[in-house]
Short mmCIF file of C-alpha atoms in Angstrom, two decimals:
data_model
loop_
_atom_site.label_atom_id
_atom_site.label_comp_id
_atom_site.label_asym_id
_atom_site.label_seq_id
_atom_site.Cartn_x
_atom_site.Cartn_y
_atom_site.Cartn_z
CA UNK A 1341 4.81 94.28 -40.72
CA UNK A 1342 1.97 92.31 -39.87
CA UNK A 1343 3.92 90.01 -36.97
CA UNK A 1344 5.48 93.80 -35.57
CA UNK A 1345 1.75 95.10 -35.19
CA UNK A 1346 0.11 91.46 -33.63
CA UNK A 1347 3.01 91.98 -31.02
CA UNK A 1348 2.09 95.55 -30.29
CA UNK A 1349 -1.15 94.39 -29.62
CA UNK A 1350 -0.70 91.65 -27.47
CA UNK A 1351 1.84 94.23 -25.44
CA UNK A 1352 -0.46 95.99 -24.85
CA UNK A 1353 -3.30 93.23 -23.56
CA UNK A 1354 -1.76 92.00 -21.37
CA UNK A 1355 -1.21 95.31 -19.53
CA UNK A 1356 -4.80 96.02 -19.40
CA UNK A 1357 -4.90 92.68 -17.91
CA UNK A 1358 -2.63 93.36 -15.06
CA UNK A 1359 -4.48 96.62 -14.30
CA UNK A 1360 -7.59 95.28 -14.20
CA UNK A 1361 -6.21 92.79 -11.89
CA UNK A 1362 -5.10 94.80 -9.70
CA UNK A 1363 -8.03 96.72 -9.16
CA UNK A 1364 -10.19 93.99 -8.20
CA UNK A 1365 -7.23 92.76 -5.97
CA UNK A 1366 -7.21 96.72 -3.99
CA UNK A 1367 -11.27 96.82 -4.32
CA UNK A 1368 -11.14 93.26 -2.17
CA UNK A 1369 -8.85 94.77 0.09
CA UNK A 1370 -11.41 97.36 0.68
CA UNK A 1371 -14.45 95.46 1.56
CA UNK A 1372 -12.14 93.07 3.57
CA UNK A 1373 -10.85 96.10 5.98
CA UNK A 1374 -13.90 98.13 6.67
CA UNK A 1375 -15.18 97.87 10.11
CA UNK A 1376 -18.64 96.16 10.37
CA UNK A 1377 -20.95 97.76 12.38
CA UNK A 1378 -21.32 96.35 16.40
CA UNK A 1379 -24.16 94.05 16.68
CA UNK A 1380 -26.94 95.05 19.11
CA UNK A 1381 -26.70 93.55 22.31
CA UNK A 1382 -29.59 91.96 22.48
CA UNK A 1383 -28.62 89.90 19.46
CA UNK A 1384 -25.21 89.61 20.67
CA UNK A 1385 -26.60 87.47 23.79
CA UNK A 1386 -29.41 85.57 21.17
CA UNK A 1387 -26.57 83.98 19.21
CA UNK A 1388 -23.94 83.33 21.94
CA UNK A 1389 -27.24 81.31 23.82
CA UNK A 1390 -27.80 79.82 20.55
CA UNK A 1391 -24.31 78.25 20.00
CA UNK A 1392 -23.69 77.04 23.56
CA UNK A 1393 -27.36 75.82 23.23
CA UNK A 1394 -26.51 73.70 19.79
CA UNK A 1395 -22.67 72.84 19.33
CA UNK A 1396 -22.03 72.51 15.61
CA UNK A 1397 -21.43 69.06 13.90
CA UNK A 1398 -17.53 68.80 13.14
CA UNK A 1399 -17.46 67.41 9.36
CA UNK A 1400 -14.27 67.05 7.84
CA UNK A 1401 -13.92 65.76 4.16
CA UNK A 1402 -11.26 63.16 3.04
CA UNK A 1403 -10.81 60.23 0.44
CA UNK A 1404 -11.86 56.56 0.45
CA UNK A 1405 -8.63 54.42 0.73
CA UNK A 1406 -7.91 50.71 1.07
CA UNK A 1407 -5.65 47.91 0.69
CA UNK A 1408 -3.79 47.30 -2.59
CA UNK A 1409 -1.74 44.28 -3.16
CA UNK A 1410 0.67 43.96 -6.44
CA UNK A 1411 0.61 40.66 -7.31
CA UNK A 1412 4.09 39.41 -8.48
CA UNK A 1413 5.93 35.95 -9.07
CA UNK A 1414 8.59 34.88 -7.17
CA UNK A 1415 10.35 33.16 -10.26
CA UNK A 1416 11.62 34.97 -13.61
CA UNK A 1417 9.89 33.58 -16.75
CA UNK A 1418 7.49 34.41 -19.63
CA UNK A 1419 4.30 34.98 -18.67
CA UNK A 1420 2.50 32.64 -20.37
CA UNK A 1421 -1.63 34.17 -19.84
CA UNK A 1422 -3.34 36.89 -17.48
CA UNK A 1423 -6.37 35.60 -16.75
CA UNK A 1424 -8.40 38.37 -15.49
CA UNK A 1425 -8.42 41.94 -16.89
CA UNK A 1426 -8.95 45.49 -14.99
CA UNK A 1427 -12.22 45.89 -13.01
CA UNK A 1428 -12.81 42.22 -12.58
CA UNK A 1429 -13.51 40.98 -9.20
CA UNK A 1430 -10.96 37.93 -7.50
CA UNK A 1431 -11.24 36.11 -4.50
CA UNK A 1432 -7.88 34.95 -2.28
CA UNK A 1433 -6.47 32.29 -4.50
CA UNK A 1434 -7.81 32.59 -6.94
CA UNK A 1435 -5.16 31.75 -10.09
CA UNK A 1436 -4.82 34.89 -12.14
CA UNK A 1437 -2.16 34.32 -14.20
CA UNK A 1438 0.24 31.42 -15.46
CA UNK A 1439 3.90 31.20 -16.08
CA UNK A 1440 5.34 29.12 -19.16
CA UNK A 1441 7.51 26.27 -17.34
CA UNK A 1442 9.53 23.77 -19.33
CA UNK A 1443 12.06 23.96 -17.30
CA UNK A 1444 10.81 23.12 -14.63
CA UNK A 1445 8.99 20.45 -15.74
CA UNK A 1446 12.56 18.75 -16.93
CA UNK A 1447 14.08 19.33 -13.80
CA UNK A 1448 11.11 17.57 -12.43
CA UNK A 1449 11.53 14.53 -14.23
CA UNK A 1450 15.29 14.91 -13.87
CA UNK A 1451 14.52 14.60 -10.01
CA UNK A 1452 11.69 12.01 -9.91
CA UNK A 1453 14.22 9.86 -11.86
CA UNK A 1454 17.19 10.31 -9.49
CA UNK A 1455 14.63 9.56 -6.51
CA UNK A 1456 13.56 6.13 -8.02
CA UNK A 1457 17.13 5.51 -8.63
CA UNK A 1458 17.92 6.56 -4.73
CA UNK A 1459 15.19 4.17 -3.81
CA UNK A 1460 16.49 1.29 -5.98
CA UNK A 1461 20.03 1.41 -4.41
CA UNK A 1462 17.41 1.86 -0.99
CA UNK A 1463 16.12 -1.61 -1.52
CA UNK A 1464 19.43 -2.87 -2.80
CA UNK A 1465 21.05 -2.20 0.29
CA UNK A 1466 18.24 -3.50 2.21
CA UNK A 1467 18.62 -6.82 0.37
CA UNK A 1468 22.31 -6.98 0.53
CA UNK A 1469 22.23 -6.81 4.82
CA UNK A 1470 19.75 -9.49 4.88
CA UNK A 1471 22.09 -12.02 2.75
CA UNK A 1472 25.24 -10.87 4.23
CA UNK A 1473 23.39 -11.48 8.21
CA UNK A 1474 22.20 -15.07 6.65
CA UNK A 1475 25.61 -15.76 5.42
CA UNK A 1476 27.36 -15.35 8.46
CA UNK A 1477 25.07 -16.73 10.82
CA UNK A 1478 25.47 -19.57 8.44
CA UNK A 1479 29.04 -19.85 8.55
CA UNK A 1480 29.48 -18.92 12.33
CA UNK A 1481 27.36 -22.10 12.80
CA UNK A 1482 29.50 -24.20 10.38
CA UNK A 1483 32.93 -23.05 12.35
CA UNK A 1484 30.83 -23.58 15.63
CA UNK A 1485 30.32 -27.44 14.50
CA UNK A 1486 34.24 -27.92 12.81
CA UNK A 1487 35.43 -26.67 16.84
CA UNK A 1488 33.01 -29.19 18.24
CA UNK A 1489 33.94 -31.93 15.74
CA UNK A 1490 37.64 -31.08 16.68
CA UNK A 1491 37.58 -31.18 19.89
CA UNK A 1492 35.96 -34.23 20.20
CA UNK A 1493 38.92 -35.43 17.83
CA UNK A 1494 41.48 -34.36 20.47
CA UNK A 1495 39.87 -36.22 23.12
CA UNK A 1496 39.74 -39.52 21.79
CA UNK A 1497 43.16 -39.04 20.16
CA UNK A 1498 44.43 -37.72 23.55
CA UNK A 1499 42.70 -41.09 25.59
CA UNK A 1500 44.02 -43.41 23.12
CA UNK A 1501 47.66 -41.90 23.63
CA UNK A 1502 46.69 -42.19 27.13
CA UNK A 1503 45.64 -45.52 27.39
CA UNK A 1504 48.95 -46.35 25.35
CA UNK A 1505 51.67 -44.63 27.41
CA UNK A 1506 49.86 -45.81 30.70
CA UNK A 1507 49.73 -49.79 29.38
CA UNK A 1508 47.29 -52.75 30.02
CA UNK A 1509 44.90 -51.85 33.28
CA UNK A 1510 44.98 -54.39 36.17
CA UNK A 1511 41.62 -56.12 34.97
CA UNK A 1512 43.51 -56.62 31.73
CA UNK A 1513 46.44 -57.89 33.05
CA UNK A 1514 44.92 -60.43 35.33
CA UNK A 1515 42.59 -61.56 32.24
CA UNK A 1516 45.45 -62.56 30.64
CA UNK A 1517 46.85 -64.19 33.16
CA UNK A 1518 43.81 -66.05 33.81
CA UNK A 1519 43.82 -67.17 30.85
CA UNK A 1520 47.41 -68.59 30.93
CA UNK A 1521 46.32 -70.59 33.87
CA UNK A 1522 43.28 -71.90 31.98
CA UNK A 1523 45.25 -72.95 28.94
CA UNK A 1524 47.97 -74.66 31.07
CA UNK A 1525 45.36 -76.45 33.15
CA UNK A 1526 43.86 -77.61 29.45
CA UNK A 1527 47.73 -78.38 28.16
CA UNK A 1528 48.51 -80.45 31.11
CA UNK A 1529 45.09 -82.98 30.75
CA UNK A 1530 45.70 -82.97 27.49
CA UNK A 1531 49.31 -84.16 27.92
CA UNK A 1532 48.53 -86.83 30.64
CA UNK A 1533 45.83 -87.89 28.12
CA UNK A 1534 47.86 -88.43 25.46
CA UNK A 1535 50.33 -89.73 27.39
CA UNK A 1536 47.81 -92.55 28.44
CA UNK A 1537 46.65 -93.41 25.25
CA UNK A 1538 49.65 -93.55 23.74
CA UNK A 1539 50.48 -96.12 25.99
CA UNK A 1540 47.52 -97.83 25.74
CA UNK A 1541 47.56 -97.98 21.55
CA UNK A 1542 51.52 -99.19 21.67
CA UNK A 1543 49.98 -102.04 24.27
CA UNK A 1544 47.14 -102.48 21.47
CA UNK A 1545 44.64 -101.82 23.91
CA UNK A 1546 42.93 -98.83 21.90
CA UNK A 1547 43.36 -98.10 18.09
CA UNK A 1548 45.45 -95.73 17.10
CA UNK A 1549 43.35 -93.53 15.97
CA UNK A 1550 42.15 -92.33 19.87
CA UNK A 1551 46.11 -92.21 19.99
CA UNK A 1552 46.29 -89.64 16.95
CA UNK A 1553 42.95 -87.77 18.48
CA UNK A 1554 44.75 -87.44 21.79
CA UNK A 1555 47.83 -86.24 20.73
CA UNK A 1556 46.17 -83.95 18.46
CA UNK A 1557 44.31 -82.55 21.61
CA UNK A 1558 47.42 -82.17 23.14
CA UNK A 1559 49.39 -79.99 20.72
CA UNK A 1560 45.97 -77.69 20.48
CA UNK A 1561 45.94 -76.83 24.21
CA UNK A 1562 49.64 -76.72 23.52
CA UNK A 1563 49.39 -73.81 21.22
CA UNK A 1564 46.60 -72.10 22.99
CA UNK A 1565 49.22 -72.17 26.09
CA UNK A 1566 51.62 -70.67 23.82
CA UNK A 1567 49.15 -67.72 22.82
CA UNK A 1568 47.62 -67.00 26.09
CA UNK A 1569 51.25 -66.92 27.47
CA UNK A 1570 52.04 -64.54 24.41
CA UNK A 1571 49.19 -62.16 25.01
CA UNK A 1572 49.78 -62.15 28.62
CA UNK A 1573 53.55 -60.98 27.96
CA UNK A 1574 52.41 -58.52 25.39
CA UNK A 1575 49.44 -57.08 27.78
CA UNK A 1576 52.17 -56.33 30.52
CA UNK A 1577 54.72 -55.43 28.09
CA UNK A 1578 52.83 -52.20 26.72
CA UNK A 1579 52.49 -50.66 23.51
CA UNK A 1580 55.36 -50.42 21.29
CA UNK A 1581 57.31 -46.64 20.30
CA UNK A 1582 55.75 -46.65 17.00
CA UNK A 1583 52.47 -46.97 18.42
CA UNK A 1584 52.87 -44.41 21.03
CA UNK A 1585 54.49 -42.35 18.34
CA UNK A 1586 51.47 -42.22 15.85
CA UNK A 1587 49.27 -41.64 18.70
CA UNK A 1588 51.42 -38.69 19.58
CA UNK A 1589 50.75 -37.69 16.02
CA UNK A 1590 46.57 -37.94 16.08
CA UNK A 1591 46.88 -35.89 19.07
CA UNK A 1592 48.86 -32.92 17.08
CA UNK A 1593 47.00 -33.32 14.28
CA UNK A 1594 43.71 -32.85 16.31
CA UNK A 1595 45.32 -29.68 18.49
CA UNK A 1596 45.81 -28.32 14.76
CA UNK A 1597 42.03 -28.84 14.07
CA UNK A 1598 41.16 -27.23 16.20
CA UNK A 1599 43.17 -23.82 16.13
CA UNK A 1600 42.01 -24.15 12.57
CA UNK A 1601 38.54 -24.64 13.43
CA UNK A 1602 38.75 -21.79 15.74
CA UNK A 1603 40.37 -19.32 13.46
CA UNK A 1604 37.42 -19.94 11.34
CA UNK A 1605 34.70 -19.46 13.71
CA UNK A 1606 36.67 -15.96 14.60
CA UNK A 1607 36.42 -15.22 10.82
CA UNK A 1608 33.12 -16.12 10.56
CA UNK A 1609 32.31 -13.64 13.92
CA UNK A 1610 34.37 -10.90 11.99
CA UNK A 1611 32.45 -11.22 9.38
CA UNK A 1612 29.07 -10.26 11.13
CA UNK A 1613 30.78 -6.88 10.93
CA UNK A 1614 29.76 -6.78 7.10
CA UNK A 1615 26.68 -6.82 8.40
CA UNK A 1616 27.02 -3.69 9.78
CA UNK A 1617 28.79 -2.23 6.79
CA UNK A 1618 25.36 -3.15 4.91
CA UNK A 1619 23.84 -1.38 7.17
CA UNK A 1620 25.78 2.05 6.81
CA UNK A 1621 24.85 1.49 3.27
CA UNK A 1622 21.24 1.25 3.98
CA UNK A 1623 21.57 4.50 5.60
CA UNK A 1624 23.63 6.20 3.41
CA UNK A 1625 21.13 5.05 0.30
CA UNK A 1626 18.43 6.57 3.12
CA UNK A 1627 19.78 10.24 2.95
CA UNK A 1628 20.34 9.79 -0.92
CA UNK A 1629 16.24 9.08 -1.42
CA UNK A 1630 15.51 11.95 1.33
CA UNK A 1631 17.85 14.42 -0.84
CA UNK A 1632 15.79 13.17 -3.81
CA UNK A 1633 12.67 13.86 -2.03
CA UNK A 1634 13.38 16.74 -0.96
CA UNK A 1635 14.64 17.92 -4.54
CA UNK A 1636 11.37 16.87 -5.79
CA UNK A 1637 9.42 18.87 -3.76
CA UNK A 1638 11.51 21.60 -4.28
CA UNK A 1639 10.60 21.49 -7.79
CA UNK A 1640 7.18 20.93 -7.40
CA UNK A 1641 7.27 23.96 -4.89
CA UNK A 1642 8.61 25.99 -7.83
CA UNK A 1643 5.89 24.58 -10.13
CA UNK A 1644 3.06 25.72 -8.06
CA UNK A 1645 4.78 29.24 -8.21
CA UNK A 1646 4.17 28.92 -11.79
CA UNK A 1647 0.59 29.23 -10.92
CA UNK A 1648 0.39 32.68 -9.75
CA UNK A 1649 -2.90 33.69 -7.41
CA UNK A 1650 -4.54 36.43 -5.52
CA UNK A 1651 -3.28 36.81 -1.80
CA UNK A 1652 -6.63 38.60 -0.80
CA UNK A 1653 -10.26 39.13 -2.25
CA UNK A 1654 -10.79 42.34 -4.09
CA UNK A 1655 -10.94 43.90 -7.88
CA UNK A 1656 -8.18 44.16 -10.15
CA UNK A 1657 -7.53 47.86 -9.60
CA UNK A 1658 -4.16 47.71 -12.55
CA UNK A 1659 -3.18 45.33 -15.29
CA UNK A 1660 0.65 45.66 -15.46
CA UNK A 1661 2.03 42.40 -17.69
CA UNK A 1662 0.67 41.09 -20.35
CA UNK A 1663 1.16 37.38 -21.76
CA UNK A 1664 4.13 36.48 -23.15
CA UNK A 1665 6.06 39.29 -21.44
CA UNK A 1666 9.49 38.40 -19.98
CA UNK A 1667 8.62 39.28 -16.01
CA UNK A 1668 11.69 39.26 -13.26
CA UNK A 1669 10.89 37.85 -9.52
CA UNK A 1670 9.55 40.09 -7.85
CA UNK A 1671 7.60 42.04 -11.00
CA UNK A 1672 4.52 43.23 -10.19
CA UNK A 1673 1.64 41.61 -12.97
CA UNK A 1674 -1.18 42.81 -11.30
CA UNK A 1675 -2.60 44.92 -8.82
CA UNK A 1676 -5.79 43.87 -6.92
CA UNK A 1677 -7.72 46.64 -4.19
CA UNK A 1678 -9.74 45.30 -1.20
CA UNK A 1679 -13.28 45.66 -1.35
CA UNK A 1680 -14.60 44.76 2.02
CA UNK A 1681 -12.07 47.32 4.09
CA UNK A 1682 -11.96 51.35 3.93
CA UNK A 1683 -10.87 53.89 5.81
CA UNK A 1684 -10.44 57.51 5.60
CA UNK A 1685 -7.60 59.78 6.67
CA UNK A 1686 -8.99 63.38 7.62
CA UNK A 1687 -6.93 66.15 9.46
CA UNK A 1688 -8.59 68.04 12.49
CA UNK A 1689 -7.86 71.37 13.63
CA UNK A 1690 -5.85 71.36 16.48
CA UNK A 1691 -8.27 73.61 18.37
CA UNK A 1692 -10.99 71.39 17.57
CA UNK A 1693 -9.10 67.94 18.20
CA UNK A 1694 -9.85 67.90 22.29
CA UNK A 1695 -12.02 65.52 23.06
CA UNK A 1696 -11.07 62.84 20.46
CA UNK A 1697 -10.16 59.51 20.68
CA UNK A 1698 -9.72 56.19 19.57
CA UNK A 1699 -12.40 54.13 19.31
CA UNK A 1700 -14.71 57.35 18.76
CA UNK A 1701 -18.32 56.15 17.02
CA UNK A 1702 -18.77 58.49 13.95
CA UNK A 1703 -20.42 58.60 10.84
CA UNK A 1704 -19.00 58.59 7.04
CA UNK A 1705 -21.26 60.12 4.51
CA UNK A 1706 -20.40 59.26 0.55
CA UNK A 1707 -22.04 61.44 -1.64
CA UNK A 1708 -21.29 59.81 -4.84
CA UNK A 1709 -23.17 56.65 -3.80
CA UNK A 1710 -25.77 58.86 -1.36
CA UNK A 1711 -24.35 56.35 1.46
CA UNK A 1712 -23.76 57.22 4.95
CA UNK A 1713 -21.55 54.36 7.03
CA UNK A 1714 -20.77 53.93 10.43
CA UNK A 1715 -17.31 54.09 11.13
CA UNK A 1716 -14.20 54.30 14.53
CA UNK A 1717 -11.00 56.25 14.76
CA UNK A 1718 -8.80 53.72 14.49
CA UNK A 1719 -5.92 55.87 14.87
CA UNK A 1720 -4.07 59.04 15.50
CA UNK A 1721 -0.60 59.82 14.82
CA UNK A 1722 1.01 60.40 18.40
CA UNK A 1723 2.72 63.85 17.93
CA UNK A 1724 0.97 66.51 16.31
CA UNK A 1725 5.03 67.55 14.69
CA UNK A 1726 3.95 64.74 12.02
CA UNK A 1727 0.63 66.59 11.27
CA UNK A 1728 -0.10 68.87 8.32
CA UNK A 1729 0.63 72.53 9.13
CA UNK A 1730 -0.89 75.74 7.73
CA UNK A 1731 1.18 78.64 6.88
CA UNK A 1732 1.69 81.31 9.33
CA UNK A 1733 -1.26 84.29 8.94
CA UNK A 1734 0.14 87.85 7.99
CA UNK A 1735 -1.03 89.24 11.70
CA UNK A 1736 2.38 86.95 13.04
CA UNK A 1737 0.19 84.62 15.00
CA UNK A 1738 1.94 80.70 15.12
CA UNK A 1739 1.07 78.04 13.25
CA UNK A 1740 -1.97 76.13 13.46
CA UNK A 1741 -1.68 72.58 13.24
CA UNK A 1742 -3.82 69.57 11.79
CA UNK A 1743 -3.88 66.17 13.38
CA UNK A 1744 -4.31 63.20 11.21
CA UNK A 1745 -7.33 61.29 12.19
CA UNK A 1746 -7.99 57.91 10.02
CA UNK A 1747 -11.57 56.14 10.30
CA UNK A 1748 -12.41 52.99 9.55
CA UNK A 1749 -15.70 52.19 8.10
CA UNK A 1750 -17.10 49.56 10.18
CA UNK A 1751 -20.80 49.11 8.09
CA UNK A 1752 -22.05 48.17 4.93
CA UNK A 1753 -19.16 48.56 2.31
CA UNK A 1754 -20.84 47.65 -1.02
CA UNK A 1755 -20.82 49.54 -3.79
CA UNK A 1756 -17.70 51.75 -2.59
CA UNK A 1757 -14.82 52.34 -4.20
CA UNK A 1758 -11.40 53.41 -3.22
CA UNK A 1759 -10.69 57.48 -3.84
CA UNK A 1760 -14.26 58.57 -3.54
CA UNK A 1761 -15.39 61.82 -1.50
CA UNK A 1762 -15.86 61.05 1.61
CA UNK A 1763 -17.34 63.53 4.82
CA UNK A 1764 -16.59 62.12 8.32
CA UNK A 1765 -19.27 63.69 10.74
CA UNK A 1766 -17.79 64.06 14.62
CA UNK A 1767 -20.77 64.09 17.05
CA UNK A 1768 -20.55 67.54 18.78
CA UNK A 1769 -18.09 67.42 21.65
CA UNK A 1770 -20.67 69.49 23.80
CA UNK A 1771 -22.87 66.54 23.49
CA UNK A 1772 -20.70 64.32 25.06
#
């Protein structure tokens, strides 16, 4: 009974409500639409002196606004500490907050090792050409010398054959028979002589012992007759086949000395090409410590994004992340407002937006701080279709339009902060 009758009740409030409403809404109404009473025209002509006399000051009221940056890591991790909490001021890079990074610092030492191990192969190659060049210089000088050696071979095998299948030379030839003539002359005194004293020692003229000396003298030049005659037969005779046969022989085996000699000099001129094979090495153990670099500054790269800072100076307008939160790339932590750049957006009537322009000198009052700045329009948005637009009126007249003015405070910015009140004073336009 008591719920039916506190229903009633309120029923019937809020009627009264709406009729009291709506008698304040028809009394408005009333005072709105009565016709005011015409001015006097001397009055008429005071005022419309006065305004053309002192155009009004166009003040428009909008809201501080600036720069705000959200400060996020480019790597996923667990933030390990935030190091600077709402309201506290930053400068650009400045660290702010720290990611945990044991990963990375594994992979690091995973890639420092690889790169010393690039650079030992590096210096291992490096070695490696340098002993393989000395080794075949080395041997292209020991073939060089074997073909000298057998050449040298050839020719005195190939004169001696020579000098066998052409015989004795003339000189040689009448040596030896100058010779034969010498040792006959000596046989035939030495005959005559022993013929003498023979005769002599049978008479018993002379002892027998100049007979013995005598005849001994004879069969001496005797013999040496023989022998020059011998050597005189062999010098014109020539060599024998089995001479000229193992000269034949020396010369082959010297011809063979040489191809060998030469076939070894050619290897050891091939194998300069090793040399060059080194070398490919060198370069290919090159690119391996230049992929290790590389990979090592990669990580290091990474590491410094560990270190998260502040891309501009400002204050720490939001504290998203805390430490030990799991953040993706890309997450915002934190998000830091410029303090040294404002600027105000304000929308102008379209009848009172002649007559502006970029660049325009005017002045930005904020009354929270009881500052007034200097500030420029720094822009205008080109068509007035992207401006605010106020609803039709009810007498059927079109819409009036708003174009969006923004301002940039150009003075002393201390002390503000972003989304405070703030008036933009035009200078008159009649004043211009």
């Amino acid at each position: 009974m008591a719920d039916t009758k506190r229903t009633m009740w309120h029923g019937v409030g809020a009627v009264m409500g709406g009729l009291v409403a709506l008698a304040l809404l028809w009394t408005g109404y009333l005072l709105l639409s009565r016709p005011r009473a015409p001015q006097p025209a001397s009055l008429q002509s005071t005022t419309g002196a006065r305004a053309e006399a002192a155009p009004q000051t166009l003040v428009v009221d909008g809201v501080l606004d600036t720069d705000e940056v959200d400060i996020a890591s480019k790597l996923p991790g667990r933030l390990g500490s935030v190091l600077v909490k709402e309201g506290d001021a930053v400068n650009a890079g400045q660290l702010v907050a720290v990611l945990q990074a044991e990963e990375l610092t594994a992979k690091h030492e995973q890639a420092s090792a690889g790169l010393r191990g690039a650079e030992a192969q590096e210096t291992q190659a490096h070695l490696a050409v340098g002993l393989e060049s000395d080794k075949a210089e080395d041997q292209i000088k020991q073939a060089q010398a074997g073909v000298q050696a057998a050449t040298a071979g050839l020719g005195m095998a190939n004169a001696k054959l020579a000098a066998l299948e052409h015989g004795a030379r003339p000189q040689e030839i009448v040596q030896a028979q100058q010779a034969v003539e010498a040792a006959q002359a000596a046989f035939n005194t030495a005959k005559l002589t022993y013929s003498r004293v023979k005769a002599l020692a049978d008479e018993g003229v002379v002892a027998r012992q100049k007979a013995d000396e005598a005849e001994l003298g004879y069969h001496s030049a005797q013999a040496a007759l023989t022998a020059a005659q011998a050597k005189l037969s062999l010098v014109k005779a020539g060599a024998r086949q089995e001479e000229l046969d193992a000269a034949r022989a020396q010369v082959r085996q010297a011809e063979a000395g040489i191809a060998a000699a030469r076939g070894a000099l050619q290897l050891a001129v091939d194998g300069r090409a090793m040399v060059d094979v080194r070398r490919q090495d060198v370069a290919a153990a090159r690119q391996k410590v230049a992929a290790g670099q590389g990979l090592v500054h990669e990580v290091a790269a990474y590491q410094q994004q560990t270190r998260i800072v502040s891309p501009i100076s400002g204050v720490v307008s939001q504290r998203i992340a805390r430490g030990g939160e799991i953040i993706a790339p890309g997450y915002a932590i934190l998000t830091v407002a410029r303090t040294d750049q404002y600027w105000v957006d304000v929308y102008v009537d379209e009848a009172q937006f002649a007559g502006h322009h970029v660049g325009e000198a005017v002045e930005v009052e904020i009354p929270a701080v009881g500052k007034r700045v200097p500030g420029a329009i720094s822009r205008l948005l080109p068509a007035a279709d992207f401006a605010t637009k106020r609803a039709t009126n009810e007498k059927g007249s079109f819409d009036a339009r708003a174009v969006q003015l923004r301002v940039t405070l150009q003075g002393d910015v201390r002390g503000l902060a972003s989304g405070l009140t703030a008036r933009v004073r035009f200078a008159p336009r009649g004043g211009r």
